[in-house]
Coordinates of C-alpha atoms and ligand atoms in Angstrom, one line a residue:
M1 CA -18.3 26.7 -2.9
I2 CA -20.7 24.2 -4.3
E3 CA -18.6 23.4 -7.2
L4 CA -15.8 22.5 -5.1
I5 CA -18.1 20.2 -3.0
I6 CA -19.1 18.6 -6.1
I7 CA -15.5 18.3 -7.1
F8 CA -14.5 16.9 -3.6
I9 CA -17.3 13.8 -4.2
L10 CA -15.9 13.2 -7.5
G11 CA -12.6 12.9 -6.6
S12 CA -13.4 10.6 -3.5
I13 CA -15.4 8.4 -5.9
I14 CA -12.4 8.1 -8.3
G15 CA -10.6 7.4 -4.7
S16 CA -12.3 4.4 -4.2
F17 CA -11.9 3.0 -7.5
L18 CA -7.9 3.8 -6.8
N19 CA -8.4 1.5 -3.9
V20 CA -9.9 -1.2 -6.1
C21 CA -6.7 -0.6 -8.2
I22 CA -4.4 -0.6 -5.1
Y23 CA -5.8 -3.9 -3.6
R24 CA -6.3 -5.8 -7.1
L25 CA -3.6 -4.9 -9.1
P26 CA -0.6 -6.5 -6.9
Q27 CA -2.9 -9.8 -6.8
K28 CA -3.7 -9.8 -10.5
I29 CA -7.2 -9.9 -10.1
S30 CA -9.2 -7.6 -12.7
L31 CA -10.5 -4.2 -11.7
V32 CA -13.5 -4.5 -12.9
F33 CA -14.8 -8.2 -12.1
P34 CA -16.3 -9.4 -9.9
S35 CA -17.5 -6.3 -8.0
S36 CA -16.4 -5.3 -4.5
F37 CA -15.8 -7.8 -2.0
C38 CA -14.2 -8.6 1.6
P39 CA -10.8 -9.0 1.3
S40 CA -11.3 -11.9 4.6
C41 CA -14.4 -13.6 4.1
K42 CA -15.0 -12.9 -0.1
E43 CA -18.6 -11.8 0.7
K44 CA -20.0 -9.2 -2.0
I45 CA -20.0 -5.7 -0.4
P46 CA -23.3 -4.1 -0.7
T47 CA -23.5 -1.2 -3.0
W48 CA -24.5 1.5 -0.4
S49 CA -21.7 0.7 2.0
N50 CA -19.3 1.5 -1.0
I51 CA -20.3 5.1 -1.0
P52 CA -16.5 6.9 -0.6
I53 CA -15.7 7.6 2.8
I54 CA -19.4 7.7 4.2
G55 CA -19.6 3.7 3.4
F56 CA -16.4 3.3 6.0
F57 CA -18.0 5.1 8.7
M58 CA -21.7 3.7 8.2
V59 CA -20.1 0.2 8.9
K60 CA -17.7 1.3 11.4
G61 CA -15.0 0.3 9.4
K62 CA -15.9 -3.4 9.6
C63 CA -17.4 -6.4 7.3
R64 CA -20.8 -6.7 7.6
A65 CA -20.4 -10.3 7.2
C66 CA -17.3 -11.3 9.1
S67 CA -16.4 -8.0 11.1
S68 CA -13.3 -8.2 10.1
K69 CA -11.3 -5.1 10.1
I70 CA -11.4 -2.8 6.9
S71 CA -8.1 -0.9 6.1
K72 CA -8.3 2.6 7.2
R73 CA -6.2 3.0 3.9
Y74 CA -10.0 2.8 2.0
P75 CA -11.3 6.3 3.4
F76 CA -7.7 7.8 3.9
V77 CA -7.5 7.3 -0.2
E78 CA -10.7 8.5 -0.7
I79 CA -10.4 11.7 1.4
L80 CA -6.9 12.7 -0.1
S81 CA -7.8 11.7 -3.7
G82 CA -11.2 14.5 -3.1
I83 CA -8.9 16.6 -1.5
L84 CA -6.0 16.8 -4.3
T85 CA -8.8 16.8 -7.0
V86 CA -10.0 20.3 -5.2
V87 CA -6.3 21.7 -5.0
S88 CA -5.9 20.6 -8.9
F89 CA -8.9 22.4 -9.8
M90 CA -8.4 25.7 -7.6
H91 CA -4.8 25.6 -9.3
F92 CA -5.2 24.8 -12.9
G93 CA -9.0 25.8 -13.3
L94 CA -11.1 23.9 -15.6
G95 CA -9.1 22.6 -18.6
V96 CA -6.7 20.2 -20.2
S97 CA -4.3 20.9 -17.1
F98 CA -6.6 20.0 -14.5
F99 CA -7.7 16.7 -16.4
I100 CA -4.4 15.3 -17.2
Y101 CA -2.7 16.7 -13.8
S102 CA -5.5 14.9 -11.7
L103 CA -4.7 12.3 -13.7
F104 CA -1.2 12.3 -13.0
I105 CA -2.0 12.5 -9.0
Y106 CA -4.4 9.4 -9.3
F107 CA -1.6 7.2 -10.5
L108 CA 0.8 8.6 -8.2
I109 CA -1.4 7.9 -5.2
V110 CA -1.9 4.0 -6.4
I111 CA 1.9 3.9 -7.0
A112 CA 2.7 4.9 -3.9
F113 CA 0.2 2.9 -1.7
I114 CA 1.3 -0.4 -3.8
D115 CA 4.8 0.5 -3.3
L116 CA 4.7 0.8 0.2
K117 CA 2.4 -2.5 0.6
T118 CA 4.8 -4.5 -1.9
H119 CA 8.1 -2.6 -2.3
L120 CA 7.0 -3.0 -6.2
I121 CA 6.2 0.1 -8.9
Y122 CA 4.4 -2.0 -11.8
N123 CA 5.6 -1.2 -15.4
K124 CA 1.7 -1.6 -16.0
V125 CA 0.9 1.4 -14.1
L126 CA 3.5 3.5 -15.4
F127 CA 3.3 2.8 -19.2
T128 CA -0.2 3.4 -18.6
L129 CA 0.2 6.8 -17.1
L130 CA 2.9 7.2 -19.9
A131 CA 0.2 6.0 -23.0
A132 CA -1.9 8.6 -21.5
G133 CA 0.3 11.8 -21.1
I134 CA 1.5 11.3 -24.6
S135 CA -2.3 10.2 -25.8
T136 CA -3.2 13.7 -24.1
Q137 CA -0.1 15.5 -25.5
L138 CA -1.2 14.7 -28.9
F139 CA -4.5 16.0 -28.9
S140 CA -4.3 18.9 -26.2
P141 CA -1.0 19.9 -25.5
F142 CA -0.3 20.7 -21.6
I143 CA 3.4 21.1 -22.0
T144 CA 6.0 21.5 -24.7
W145 CA 7.3 18.4 -26.9
E146 CA 11.0 19.4 -25.6
E147 CA 9.8 20.4 -22.3
G148 CA 8.6 16.9 -21.6
L149 CA 10.8 14.6 -23.6
L150 CA 13.8 16.8 -21.8
G151 CA 11.8 15.8 -18.1
F152 CA 11.6 12.6 -19.4
V153 CA 15.4 11.8 -20.3
A154 CA 16.3 14.5 -17.0
G155 CA 14.2 12.4 -14.4
G156 CA 15.4 9.0 -15.7
L157 CA 18.8 9.5 -15.9
S158 CA 19.4 11.7 -12.7
M159 CA 17.6 8.7 -10.7
F160 CA 20.0 6.4 -12.4
L161 CA 22.9 7.9 -11.7
I162 CA 21.6 7.9 -7.9
S163 CA 20.8 4.2 -7.8
L164 CA 24.4 3.6 -9.7
L165 CA 25.7 5.8 -6.5
G166 CA 23.8 4.0 -3.9
K167 CA 25.2 0.7 -5.4
V168 CA 28.9 1.8 -4.8
L169 CA 27.8 3.3 -1.3
F170 CA 25.7 0.6 -0.3
K171 CA 27.6 -1.9 -1.8
K172 CA 24.0 -3.3 -3.3
E173 CA 20.7 -2.7 -4.9
S174 CA 19.4 0.2 -2.8
L175 CA 17.3 1.7 -5.6
G176 CA 15.0 -0.2 -8.0
M177 CA 14.8 0.2 -11.8
G178 CA 10.9 1.0 -10.6
D179 CA 12.1 4.2 -9.1
V180 CA 14.1 5.1 -12.2
K181 CA 11.2 4.5 -14.5
L182 CA 8.9 6.5 -12.2
A183 CA 11.2 9.7 -12.3
A184 CA 11.4 9.2 -15.8
V185 CA 7.4 8.9 -16.8
A186 CA 7.1 11.9 -14.2
G187 CA 9.5 13.9 -15.6
F188 CA 7.4 13.9 -19.1
F189 CA 4.5 15.4 -17.0
T190 CA 6.4 18.1 -15.3
G191 CA 9.3 18.9 -17.0
W192 CA 12.9 18.9 -16.2
V193 CA 13.4 21.7 -13.7
N194 CA 10.4 20.1 -11.8
V195 CA 10.8 16.9 -11.8
L196 CA 14.6 17.2 -10.8
V197 CA 13.3 19.6 -7.6
A198 CA 10.8 17.2 -6.9
L199 CA 12.7 14.4 -6.8
Y200 CA 15.5 16.0 -4.8
L201 CA 12.1 17.1 -2.3
G202 CA 11.3 13.5 -2.0
F203 CA 14.8 12.2 -1.0
V204 CA 15.0 15.0 1.9
L205 CA 11.7 13.8 2.9
A206 CA 12.7 10.0 3.0
F207 CA 15.5 11.0 4.9
V208 CA 13.7 12.7 7.5
T209 CA 11.1 10.1 8.3
I210 CA 13.9 7.7 8.8
I211 CA 15.8 10.0 11.2
I212 CA 12.4 10.5 12.8
Y213 CA 11.3 6.5 12.7
N214 CA 14.5 5.8 14.0
K215 CA 14.6 8.0 16.9
F216 CA 10.9 6.8 17.9
Q217 CA 11.0 3.2 17.0
K218 CA 13.0 0.4 18.6
T219 CA 13.4 -1.3 15.1
Q220 CA 15.5 0.5 13.1
I221 CA 14.9 0.7 9.7
R222 CA 18.1 1.0 7.3
N223 CA 18.1 3.5 4.0
D224 CA 17.9 0.8 1.7
H225 CA 14.9 -0.7 3.1
I226 CA 12.4 2.0 2.6
P227 CA 10.4 2.3 -0.3
L228 CA 11.1 5.6 -2.1
G229 CA 7.8 5.4 -4.5
P230 CA 5.4 7.2 -1.7
F231 CA 8.4 9.7 -1.1
L232 CA 8.9 10.8 -4.7
A233 CA 4.9 10.8 -5.4
L234 CA 5.0 13.2 -2.1
G235 CA 7.4 15.3 -3.5
L236 CA 6.2 15.2 -6.9
I237 CA 2.5 16.4 -5.9
L238 CA 3.7 19.2 -3.3
F239 CA 6.2 20.5 -5.8
L240 CA 3.4 20.6 -8.5
F241 CA 0.8 22.9 -6.6
W242 CA 3.5 24.5 -4.3
G243 CA 6.9 24.6 -5.9
D244 CA 7.4 28.2 -6.2
Q245 CA 6.5 28.5 -2.5
I246 CA 9.0 25.5 -1.8
L247 CA 11.7 27.1 -3.8
Q248 CA 11.3 30.4 -2.2
F249 CA 11.6 29.1 1.2
Y250 CA 14.2 26.8 0.5
L251 CA 16.3 29.8 -1.0
S252 CA 15.8 32.0 2.3
I253 CA 17.3 29.3 4.2
V254 CA 20.4 28.6 2.5
L255 CA 21.0 32.3 0.9
Ligands
LIG1 ZN1 -16.1 -10.0 5.5

């Protein structure tokens, strides 16, 4: 139990760095300099209130200098990152898979939240993730090369074909090249079967969300206006840990 708590804390500390990435990457601010500051008044944030999760509640979700609200995204990402690190540890045990797939998840969190905010998936982030995957694979393989390369091609190609289909159906760009590249890079980590099913799951989640959202909101969102990245990320993470259960559930409905 104590090891799970330590892993949760480590995960939430990493989560607080992911928050920095989510905020700074789109604004092209360095990830290390300057140290944390309030987005509204630019006042430096004292180290103690930077403590993951607890810090947010200690300052009651407000900047101490200008009392502007701090986004709930901060504690959310920290808690999410803590929980997923624990799940990853329980799933893989201590080893290279735990290391590389936790890293994969951290990147997916950053990609999802930046996409949610800016509708962009940054090449820089994707290439760094791919480079981390390839260099880990060289020294301590976590997947066979065939599986990884096949996954890369299958993920990228299927998403590219879907984007072509979307172009024909909606008569305009409905899927960005960012989604195509994300699918390819993710495929390298998961292999081809997993990436295809995870992407399918992501699409299902996106469509269900649009339907529910449109039912309850006055302003309708159209299919071509939602960022797909967060759903793909969610599909990939769900399938990484609960793929077998999801497949069994799905087959039990279909068959
Ligand atoms: Zn402030």
